Amino acid sequence: MRGAVSALELATPRDLDEALALLADAPRTPLAGCTDLYVALNAGTLTATRFLDLSALDELRGIAIADGRLVIGALATHTEIERSPAVAAAFPLLARAAAEIGGPQIRHRGTLGGNLVNASPAGDLLPPLAVAEAEIVA
Amino acid sequence: MRRLLDVLREACGLTGSKEGCGEGECGACTVLVDGVPVNSCLVPFAQVRGREVTTIEGLAAHPLLERFAREGAAQCGFCIPGMIVAASARAPGDDPRRALAGNLCRCTGYTAILRAVGEVDS
């Protein structure tokens, strides 16, 4: 598969505006930690050829409590969720779920957004988020 | 979308990092990116622009190597680079088993590896 992946296109926007412009311009598959993405590419279940790297978009990072709500950015990694004092205070169940994902190498790369969008039946963050009636904010 | 693992092994000649599974399960490809252990088989090379990548070759002077040798922690040796890189990132006091949870070994049963890792900060 290595020959195949080197033929794939990866756009690297520097900020959210550029990313949204690139998405409007052509269909591109967003990626971040890539822990599910390469597996799907290798298995042949993901046939996209144009990708959009979100990893430089700081606007999508961060975990904070604002106006009485826990707000977690789509690029928050499972390690960040696991270790976040805000999550520990407001939603410890989510931290426990994040701590169960893969091993350390996966948790340092995988993200909340990826876990959601990959929508695996085994997605560890999904049940706590559903129980908490979490809202996705665009 | 070329993988970091392939750039390291093929373009850089750094063959210490191994492909054991190619899907982020075995940890044989573990490298540090800005000091953080990740599976290099799952990292697009483009994402390490501007970042520091440390392979097993960069840890040649690390005290863990002597510990692994003394404890006889290697049998076939295939998992060992990943084990050492992952263990090198363990914070003192953190559970060695948890630090190595992303690294599989088919040969040893882990006992000698865990002895080698557990000893480092004692």
mmCIF file of C-alpha atoms in Angstrom, chain A residues 33-35 38 103-109, chain B residues 3-5 21-33 36-44 102-103:
data_model
loop_
_atom_site.group_PDB
_atom_site.id
_atom_site.type_symbol
_atom_site.label_atom_id
_atom_site.label_comp_id
_atom_site.label_asym_id
_atom_site.label_seq_id
_atom_site.Cartn_x
_atom_site.Cartn_y
_atom_site.Cartn_z
ATOM 1 C CA GLY A 33 -4.387 11.887 14.298
ATOM 2 C CA CYS A 34 -4.845 9.345 11.476
ATOM 3 C CA THR A 35 -5.162 6.405 13.855
ATOM 4 C CA TYR A 38 -4.441 4.658 7.704
ATOM 5 C CA GLY A 103 -2.302 2.240 24.030
ATOM 6 C CA PRO A 104 -0.344 5.403 24.785
ATOM 7 C CA GLN A 105 0.865 5.815 21.212
ATOM 8 C CA ILE A 106 -2.736 5.828 19.947
ATOM 9 C CA ARG A 107 -4.022 8.084 22.730
ATOM 10 C CA HIS A 108 -1.342 10.690 22.006
ATOM 11 C CA ARG A 109 -2.616 10.966 18.399
ATOM 12 C CA ARG B 3 4.052 7.358 6.256
ATOM 13 C CA LEU B 4 6.723 8.598 8.654
ATOM 14 C CA LEU B 5 7.831 4.986 9.161
ATOM 15 C CA CYS B 21 1.511 -4.653 11.860
ATOM 16 C CA GLY B 22 1.131 -1.392 9.930
ATOM 17 C CA GLU B 23 -2.039 -0.565 11.838
ATOM 18 C CA GLY B 24 -0.970 0.882 15.175
ATOM 19 C CA GLU B 25 -1.509 -2.248 17.253
ATOM 20 C CA CYS B 26 1.969 -3.614 17.940
ATOM 21 C CA GLY B 27 4.146 -0.583 18.671
ATOM 22 C CA ALA B 28 7.204 -1.914 16.846
ATOM 23 C CA CYS B 29 7.266 1.326 14.868
ATOM 24 C CA THR B 30 7.198 3.580 17.934
ATOM 25 C CA VAL B 31 9.145 6.827 17.653
ATOM 26 C CA LEU B 32 9.017 10.046 19.663
ATOM 27 C CA VAL B 33 7.613 13.174 18.040
ATOM 28 C CA VAL B 36 5.797 11.934 22.684
ATOM 29 C CA PRO B 37 5.614 8.247 21.675
ATOM 30 C CA VAL B 38 3.511 7.571 18.575
ATOM 31 C CA ASN B 39 3.110 4.788 16.017
ATOM 32 C CA SER B 40 5.076 6.007 13.009
ATOM 33 C CA CYS B 41 3.086 3.694 10.733
ATOM 34 C CA LEU B 42 0.104 5.981 11.325
ATOM 35 C CA VAL B 43 1.760 9.395 10.961
ATOM 36 C CA PRO B 44 1.785 11.193 7.594
ATOM 37 C CA GLY B 102 0.908 -0.243 23.155
ATOM 38 C CA ASN B 103 3.906 -2.539 22.591
#
